[in-house]
XYZ file of C-alpha atoms in Angstrom:
561
model
C 1.422 -4.558 -5.886
C 0.087 -6.804 -3.740
C -2.605 -5.196 -1.201
C -0.115 -4.447 1.617
C 1.476 -2.542 -0.793
C -0.915 0.074 -0.990
C -0.603 3.625 1.147
C -2.898 5.932 2.953
C -3.678 8.571 0.956
C -4.322 11.890 1.911
C -7.726 13.238 2.867
C -8.723 9.901 4.400
C -11.896 9.955 7.173
C -12.707 7.654 9.157
C -11.341 3.574 8.861
C -12.746 0.520 10.046
C -12.028 -2.878 11.040
C -13.951 -4.468 8.620
C -14.173 -1.691 6.538
C -11.541 0.352 7.594
C -7.449 1.036 6.806
C -4.972 -0.534 7.982
C -2.136 2.017 7.620
C 0.829 2.885 8.269
C 2.471 1.100 12.387
C 3.056 3.104 15.292
C 5.743 2.079 18.245
C 3.197 0.308 20.431
C 3.600 0.662 24.207
C 2.593 -2.445 26.775
C 0.583 -1.687 29.804
C -0.460 -3.331 32.400
C -0.750 -7.128 30.401
C -2.101 -9.572 33.558
C -2.339 -7.064 35.912
C 1.157 -5.522 35.536
C 0.740 -1.445 33.673
C 3.398 1.516 33.346
C 5.756 -1.712 31.488
C 7.389 0.163 28.076
C 7.508 -3.073 25.767
C 9.805 -2.415 22.526
C 8.498 -0.859 19.367
C 7.722 -2.579 16.225
C 6.535 -0.786 12.628
C 3.412 -2.176 11.906
C 3.298 -2.090 8.161
C 1.429 -0.621 5.399
C -1.660 -1.537 5.476
C -3.778 -3.363 2.227
C -7.273 -3.043 0.700
C -9.847 -5.949 1.630
C -11.648 -7.554 -1.494
C -15.103 -6.889 -2.109
C -17.319 -7.644 0.032
C -21.101 -7.155 0.656
C -23.390 -5.867 3.826
C -25.425 -3.422 5.039
C -25.762 -0.359 6.456
C -23.845 -1.783 9.564
C -20.956 -1.706 7.084
C -20.932 2.121 6.222
C -18.572 3.417 9.080
C -16.130 1.628 11.341
C -17.098 -1.861 11.136
C -15.198 -4.134 12.455
C -14.959 -8.055 11.051
C -12.116 -10.061 13.582
C -11.673 -13.879 14.053
C -11.759 -14.071 17.691
C -10.990 -16.475 21.153
C -11.843 -15.644 23.804
C -10.105 -17.048 27.294
C -10.170 -16.853 31.028
C -6.499 -16.302 32.720
C -6.709 -19.563 33.449
C -7.295 -21.058 29.972
C -11.182 -21.832 30.287
C -12.568 -20.569 26.527
C -15.682 -18.732 26.566
C -16.260 -17.900 23.339
C -14.640 -18.200 18.871
C -15.237 -17.663 16.125
C -13.718 -19.939 14.649
C -15.492 -22.175 15.626
C -18.509 -21.025 14.141
C -15.874 -20.310 10.666
C -17.425 -16.603 10.299
C -15.700 -13.913 11.296
C -17.643 -12.008 13.655
C -18.827 -8.218 12.414
C -19.471 -5.618 14.751
C -19.539 -1.483 14.154
C -16.314 0.667 16.078
C -17.869 2.436 19.243
C -22.061 1.251 18.944
C -21.438 -0.533 21.621
C -22.427 -3.995 20.049
C -19.490 -5.920 22.030
C -17.912 -5.173 25.361
C -15.888 -2.020 25.778
C -12.924 -3.205 26.617
C -12.614 -4.721 22.907
C -14.825 -2.135 20.999
C -11.475 0.255 22.503
C -8.905 -2.372 21.779
C -10.078 -2.845 18.311
C -9.396 1.243 18.129
C -6.480 1.544 20.090
C -4.148 -1.509 18.618
C -0.179 -1.096 18.813
C 1.806 -3.738 17.136
C 4.926 -4.621 19.721
C 7.785 -6.916 20.384
C 7.254 -7.660 23.894
C 9.153 -8.700 26.918
C 7.494 -7.623 30.275
C 10.008 -8.221 33.430
C 9.142 -7.935 37.517
C 11.112 -5.061 39.027
C 13.562 -8.543 40.038
C 14.003 -9.161 36.777
C 11.663 -11.954 36.991
C 10.199 -12.461 33.004
C 6.375 -12.907 33.099
C 5.392 -12.330 29.694
C 7.399 -13.198 26.534
C 5.935 -13.056 22.482
C 7.031 -12.518 18.927
C 3.577 -11.367 18.338
C 1.667 -8.495 19.019
C -0.048 -8.059 22.797
C -2.411 -5.129 23.943
C -3.666 -3.579 27.195
C -6.600 -1.043 27.209
C -6.618 1.439 28.846
C -9.263 4.323 29.152
C -7.211 7.086 27.174
C -3.941 5.091 26.841
C -4.004 5.666 23.490
C -5.711 8.306 21.217
C -9.760 7.340 20.533
C -9.245 8.276 16.937
C -10.516 5.795 14.640
C -7.998 6.345 12.106
C -5.441 5.814 14.883
C -6.994 2.660 15.824
C -6.577 0.614 12.668
C -3.424 2.294 10.983
C -1.302 -0.097 13.582
C -2.211 -3.569 12.077
C -2.103 -5.060 8.513
C -4.096 -7.436 6.843
C -4.925 -10.557 8.365
C -2.593 -9.318 11.293
C -2.957 -11.096 14.660
C -3.569 -9.091 17.653
C -3.922 -10.208 21.655
C -5.622 -8.109 23.933
C -5.603 -8.385 27.993
C -8.876 -6.388 28.768
C -9.475 -5.965 32.872
C -12.913 -6.308 34.174
C -14.357 -2.659 33.508
C -13.804 -2.784 30.022
C -14.996 -6.644 30.164
C -18.263 -7.945 31.698
C -17.227 -6.075 34.870
C -18.057 -7.413 38.667
C -21.125 -9.216 37.282
C -19.779 -11.039 35.243
C -21.447 -12.847 32.937
C -23.388 -16.482 33.190
C -22.450 -19.837 30.461
C -25.112 -19.425 27.634
C -25.459 -22.416 24.985
C -22.404 -23.613 23.896
C -20.087 -20.354 25.560
C -18.438 -20.550 29.467
C -19.544 -18.635 32.193
C -17.105 -15.107 32.931
C -16.384 -15.421 36.465
C -17.123 -11.240 37.909
C -13.420 -8.724 38.500
C -12.479 -11.748 35.155
C -9.388 -10.208 33.347
C -9.973 -11.600 29.653
C -7.278 -12.158 26.706
C -8.329 -12.334 23.575
C -6.719 -13.155 20.291
C -7.924 -11.417 17.535
C -7.403 -11.344 13.462
C -7.911 -8.612 11.482
C -10.278 -9.975 8.642
C -9.868 -6.972 5.953
C -9.963 -2.548 5.968
C -11.583 -0.558 3.279
C -10.522 3.090 3.107
C -13.353 5.779 4.193
C -12.875 9.138 2.414
C -14.431 12.556 2.919
C -15.239 14.010 -0.730
C -16.183 18.144 -0.732
C -15.390 21.155 0.518
C -17.172 20.323 3.753
C -16.375 16.410 3.894
C -19.915 15.975 4.380
C -20.072 13.333 1.205
C -18.983 10.188 2.004
C -17.427 6.922 0.295
C -16.462 3.261 1.510
C -14.012 1.960 -1.213
C -15.187 -2.037 -1.655
C -13.077 -2.548 -4.569
C -9.720 -1.082 -5.438
C -9.687 0.284 -9.095
C -7.681 0.189 -11.672
C -4.847 2.445 -13.204
C -4.784 5.787 -11.426
C -6.679 7.924 -13.900
C -10.937 9.252 -12.522
C -12.909 11.812 -14.394
C -12.839 15.193 -14.856
C -16.149 17.283 -15.280
C -17.954 16.780 -18.598
C -17.025 13.493 -19.032
C -19.322 10.334 -20.136
C -19.274 7.643 -17.241
C -21.026 4.127 -17.089
C -21.998 3.300 -13.520
C -23.564 0.405 -12.101
C -25.228 1.715 -9.630
C -28.169 0.644 -6.424
C -29.670 3.425 -4.334
C -30.740 2.934 -0.978
C -32.362 4.641 1.584
C -31.645 4.104 5.489
C -34.234 1.271 5.901
C -32.820 -0.447 2.939
C -35.204 0.153 0.261
C -33.761 0.580 -2.675
C -35.207 3.445 -4.632
C -33.124 3.070 -7.750
C -31.210 0.507 -9.415
C -28.745 0.786 -12.752
C -26.634 -1.597 -15.070
C -28.117 -5.050 -13.236
C -29.763 -7.888 -13.782
C -28.590 -7.777 -17.942
C -29.009 -3.740 -18.625
C -27.115 -1.745 -19.768
C -24.357 0.327 -17.430
C -26.235 3.679 -16.680
C -24.341 7.130 -18.483
C -24.376 10.258 -17.890
C -21.995 13.470 -18.284
C -19.839 15.037 -15.028
C -20.220 18.316 -13.903
C -24.243 18.538 -15.748
C -26.558 17.440 -13.201
C -27.854 14.747 -14.609
C -27.325 12.892 -11.117
C -27.881 14.211 -7.651
C -24.851 16.699 -6.917
C -23.364 14.054 -4.134
C -23.087 10.907 -6.825
C -21.600 13.485 -9.304
C -19.070 14.278 -7.091
C -18.202 10.667 -5.419
C -18.502 9.338 -9.005
C -15.309 11.822 -10.200
C -12.816 10.839 -7.095
C -13.423 7.174 -8.907
C -11.244 4.636 -11.008
C -11.654 2.724 -13.497
C -13.986 -0.959 -11.919
C -13.985 0.848 -8.723
C -16.772 -0.220 -6.128
C -18.096 1.877 -3.657
C -20.697 2.795 -1.047
C -21.563 6.555 -1.398
C -23.533 8.439 1.707
C -25.140 11.754 1.089
C -26.834 13.679 3.176
C -29.633 14.999 1.935
C -28.562 18.688 0.973
C -26.269 17.051 -1.933
C -29.188 14.545 -2.471
C -32.992 15.423 -2.634
C -33.340 17.993 -0.361
C -36.600 18.752 1.579
C -38.534 17.706 -1.166
C -40.677 14.683 -1.541
C -39.198 12.786 -5.239
C -40.349 10.098 -6.556
C -38.000 7.573 -7.976
C -37.678 4.264 -10.729
C -38.695 1.883 -7.623
C -39.583 3.789 -4.185
C -40.428 7.339 -2.692
C -37.565 9.310 -1.474
C -38.810 11.080 1.847
C -37.853 14.398 2.350
C -34.648 15.172 4.094
C -33.420 11.844 3.665
C -29.721 10.261 3.475
C -29.256 8.159 0.676
C -26.786 5.130 -0.240
C -25.123 4.304 -3.603
C -23.478 1.924 -3.819
C -21.772 2.311 -7.176
C -19.127 0.826 -10.106
C -17.147 2.955 -11.889
C -17.604 0.344 -15.291
C -15.760 3.362 -17.725
C -15.519 6.382 -18.739
C -14.527 8.678 -21.835
C -12.473 12.015 -21.208
C -12.515 15.141 -22.823
C -9.263 15.629 -24.738
C -7.405 18.570 -23.652
C -5.228 21.162 -25.349
C -2.492 18.586 -25.417
C -4.289 16.033 -27.316
C -5.300 17.978 -30.152
C -2.936 18.019 -33.223
C -4.426 20.881 -34.806
C -4.821 24.571 -33.575
C -7.730 25.069 -35.853
C -9.191 21.701 -32.922
C -8.351 23.636 -29.852
C -10.475 27.256 -31.386
C -13.402 24.703 -32.262
C -13.194 22.794 -28.899
C -12.827 26.432 -26.966
C -15.579 27.976 -28.775
C -17.767 24.925 -27.712
C -17.179 25.263 -23.946
C -17.821 29.303 -24.315
C -21.239 28.543 -25.575
C -21.444 25.254 -22.805
C -20.553 28.321 -20.276
C -23.367 30.786 -22.113
C -25.928 28.071 -21.684
C -25.210 27.722 -18.179
C -24.943 31.719 -17.165
C -28.126 32.001 -18.500
C -29.663 29.364 -16.315
C -27.967 31.074 -13.498
C -25.258 28.316 -12.797
C -22.751 30.815 -12.832
C -19.712 28.288 -10.748
C -20.533 25.498 -13.537
C -20.061 28.782 -16.374
C -17.390 29.699 -14.809
C -15.186 26.223 -15.319
C -16.660 25.731 -19.045
C -15.055 29.475 -19.822
C -11.984 28.475 -18.479
C -11.975 25.489 -20.023
C -12.174 27.368 -23.474
C -9.433 29.332 -22.344
C -7.210 26.410 -21.655
C -7.481 25.015 -25.378
C -6.332 28.876 -26.674
C -4.576 30.598 -23.875
C -0.604 29.758 -25.484
C -0.858 30.199 -28.812
C 3.085 30.583 -29.782
C 2.121 27.857 -32.077
C -0.745 29.300 -33.536
C -0.716 30.767 -37.043
C -0.953 35.067 -37.634
C -4.477 33.412 -38.535
C -5.108 31.247 -36.108
C -4.258 34.161 -33.343
C -6.381 36.528 -35.185
C -9.363 33.907 -34.737
C -8.254 32.865 -31.255
C -7.652 36.885 -29.950
C -11.933 37.154 -30.193
C -12.437 34.147 -28.118
C -10.289 35.057 -25.814
C -11.589 38.466 -24.973
C -14.961 37.221 -24.547
C -13.932 33.976 -22.563
C -12.728 36.622 -19.758
C -15.179 38.960 -19.574
C -18.100 36.474 -19.109
C -15.594 34.471 -16.828
C -15.345 37.933 -14.933
C -18.792 38.077 -14.937
C -19.578 34.789 -13.431
C -16.553 35.492 -10.621
C -18.746 38.985 -9.749
C -22.842 37.110 -9.207
C -19.846 33.884 -7.128
C -18.534 37.575 -5.365
C -15.243 36.816 -6.009
C -14.478 40.328 -7.364
C -10.484 39.708 -6.925
C -10.506 37.320 -9.527
C -12.832 39.205 -11.747
C -10.697 42.333 -11.280
C -7.723 40.359 -12.749
C -9.711 39.121 -16.105
C -10.429 42.401 -16.716
C -7.285 43.523 -16.404
C -6.124 40.619 -18.504
C -8.744 41.751 -21.226
C -7.366 45.031 -21.145
C -3.851 44.380 -21.992
C -5.276 42.394 -25.648
C -7.759 44.947 -26.134
C -7.191 48.264 -24.596
C -10.354 50.212 -25.768
C -12.610 47.273 -24.600
C -15.701 49.015 -22.728
C -17.240 45.948 -20.744
C -14.256 45.511 -18.674
C -13.512 48.641 -17.873
C -16.939 48.891 -16.901
C -16.665 45.136 -14.827
C -13.635 46.357 -13.192
C -15.388 49.554 -12.135
C -17.745 46.974 -10.334
C -14.941 44.732 -9.084
C -13.775 48.195 -7.514
C -16.472 49.194 -6.162
C -17.650 46.128 -4.417
C -14.060 45.917 -2.827
C -14.951 49.973 -1.554
C -12.077 51.167 -4.378
C -14.044 54.278 -4.954
C -11.946 55.922 -6.279
C -10.542 53.380 -8.980
C -14.421 52.671 -10.075
C -14.720 56.569 -11.127
C -11.533 56.393 -13.095
C -12.980 53.182 -14.622
C -15.870 54.001 -15.278
C -14.959 57.892 -16.913
C -12.379 55.535 -19.026
C -15.311 53.767 -19.989
C -17.655 56.782 -20.936
C -15.202 58.411 -22.472
C -14.622 55.696 -25.010
C -18.687 55.133 -25.511
C -20.133 58.236 -23.880
C -23.897 57.293 -25.115
C -23.420 53.776 -23.143
C -26.270 53.167 -21.318
C -25.355 50.576 -19.013
C -22.077 52.798 -17.953
C -24.118 55.723 -17.295
C -26.585 53.922 -15.522
C -23.616 52.439 -13.321
C -21.686 55.864 -12.666
C -25.172 56.732 -11.362
C -25.091 54.133 -9.025
C -21.530 55.180 -7.682
C -22.289 58.611 -7.062
C -25.320 57.874 -4.974
C -23.566 55.335 -3.066
C -20.651 58.575 -2.154
C -23.588 60.745 -1.515
C -24.855 58.798 0.538
C -21.918 57.277 2.422
C -20.697 61.510 2.529
C -24.183 62.249 4.812
C -23.315 60.044 6.920
C -19.967 61.212 7.694
C -21.102 64.491 8.021
C -23.272 63.069 10.489
C -21.168 61.260 12.384
C -18.491 63.990 12.197
C -21.287 66.566 13.702
C -22.295 64.348 16.070
C -18.178 63.699 17.835
C -17.281 67.812 17.176
C -21.240 68.115 19.217
C -19.614 65.768 22.337
C -16.126 66.754 22.272
C -17.779 70.320 22.941
C -20.357 69.256 25.349
C -17.091 67.737 26.884
C -14.995 71.344 27.213
C -18.190 72.485 28.441
C -18.164 70.323 31.372
C -14.010 70.858 31.536
C -14.028 74.892 32.235
C -17.609 75.936 33.598
C -17.061 78.157 36.277
C -13.977 78.989 35.020
C -11.889 76.256 36.610
C -11.199 73.049 35.493
C -13.414 70.022 36.319
C -12.603 66.080 36.778
C -14.367 65.023 32.600
C -17.436 62.939 33.166
C -16.580 59.092 32.506
C -20.274 59.242 30.498
C -17.480 60.607 27.207
C -15.588 57.825 25.858
C -12.617 60.248 24.866
C -12.360 61.335 28.137
C -8.937 60.255 29.413
C -7.419 61.372 26.402
C -8.804 64.590 26.063
C -7.588 65.359 29.652
C -4.171 64.385 28.949
C -3.718 66.090 25.780
C -5.178 69.488 27.073
C -2.233 69.540 29.589
C 0.319 68.865 27.897
C -0.982 71.410 24.818
C -1.940 73.943 27.438
C 0.155 77.086 28.020
C 1.705 76.887 31.497
C 0.030 79.896 32.947
C -3.052 77.953 32.813
C -4.629 80.952 31.044
C -5.095 79.721 27.763
C -5.219 77.244 25.607
C -2.293 76.870 22.625
C -2.815 76.850 19.317
C -1.834 73.267 19.213
C -4.260 71.805 20.893
C -6.965 73.863 19.462
C -5.075 71.528 15.872
C -5.270 68.647 17.496
C -9.133 68.620 19.209
C -10.289 68.671 15.564
C -7.698 66.301 14.714
C -8.718 63.793 17.408
C -12.602 63.251 15.276
C -11.258 63.375 12.164
C -9.113 60.091 12.765
C -12.126 58.572 14.543
C -14.465 59.285 11.263
C -11.727 57.787 9.104
C -11.557 54.438 11.364
C -15.459 54.397 11.045
C -15.709 55.023 7.467
C -13.334 52.317 6.371
C -15.277 49.907 8.849
C -18.865 51.337 7.248
C -17.448 50.534 3.454
C -16.050 47.367 4.422
C -19.884 46.314 5.444
C -20.472 47.843 2.247
C -22.797 45.490 0.227
C -22.295 44.850 -3.764
C -23.445 47.119 -6.280
C -26.349 44.798 -9.496
C -24.441 42.766 -11.567
C -25.256 43.879 -14.856
C -26.114 40.612 -16.738
C -23.602 39.220 -19.267
C -24.130 40.179 -23.210
C -22.426 37.112 -24.980
């Protein structure tokens, strides 16, 4: 597969000319060529983008860096500048004001078209089998991703740049071997896109950025707990190198992913790489060294520093998956090992990592149709233990629904498991299902009446219920008091008076009174008296539900492995 066959992967964040993505082309339009505006051009589909080769560069190549060959001419054909005369493409960063405004916008909004432009009388004023562009503020979407998706590697384009996006009313005097540009000059600029490189966002919050400098091979990537070998150079924003590994004849640096052996941002980035891939990774402080000053091999990393790693993934050894294991005994042993790893992470209060280990342990033994009876007897306690421990992790991570489901799965394997009943009760309490929580706790006490943890949990539940009842009683009393005052104000002096608007329920109360008062007006009906009581009850229920939803979770007992 050659470079131009590469597609546009999902999750792509930003694209640039020298360091960005050429991708799917769009139907291009032509407007304002050579002063003519608003004419539609015939669209041509831009091809799939290709990946540029490995290249170095400093911090300016991080985002949206443009690398182009160009020749600039005036309308009369006078050449005023050319990168080809210097035999090197010009590099710049999109959107940073390093070039004339029209050029900057042009790179970001290129559309590939075959065109023919005519006047109203049919006269052809422009014709080309190549590519033509007009830069107009707001004409195309300003997003960088839409800019370079329209061009392929080595594609050439002609920009027609109006004065307001060139050198404006001032023009530009001659400089060195470059010709002068008159005021209000419209410029034609030939461009060639030299290369692009993909920039991807990593993590749920997409704060870690990875720019691919060189594509890797194959399709496999490391997973959690994979032994990886990398070459890396770590830099600060000013270019100071604070660490280098695997260079100058040194062996590649080895570490296990998701084991806290490197900063979190680097760990996550390596998980997204393929063998042989080279990438520049930008890591914000919260995924690097945080707010503390940190001493590294070659330099001190100041507090709150964004750091940059150039990383090459040399090779990696993934752990065996269950389908790679031929013997069931090997699966059981692997599950036991993962469970022990999970226990170690739990004790360090790394609950997310512990949960992953318990989940991976279950993957080895969850499907046991090929197991012998003896192997099933060996794997069953492991299943129960991993599910229970994972439920404890989920409680700590406030994933109460998942914790409840895991406990239910345990009870399907062992219907008398006290821990499963108790942890499911904790999940019910956090989900404000107090009745279900009480049922599970009572069931646990039936099985083990002397269980100290369950008894303490039951006391906490009772205290919580009592506290809610006290609040309900107080709230109900206040509502009845307000309604009584409202009735007194309406019937004062033996006549019906307009209720005070300070009572929030006065329109509803007045309406219901009219509907359920006897026709002679002498005495209220019994139905009205009943409704007087029902209205605050309904409101009370609504308030209580809202309060329960805001209730904090009870303390989760430590895991008992």
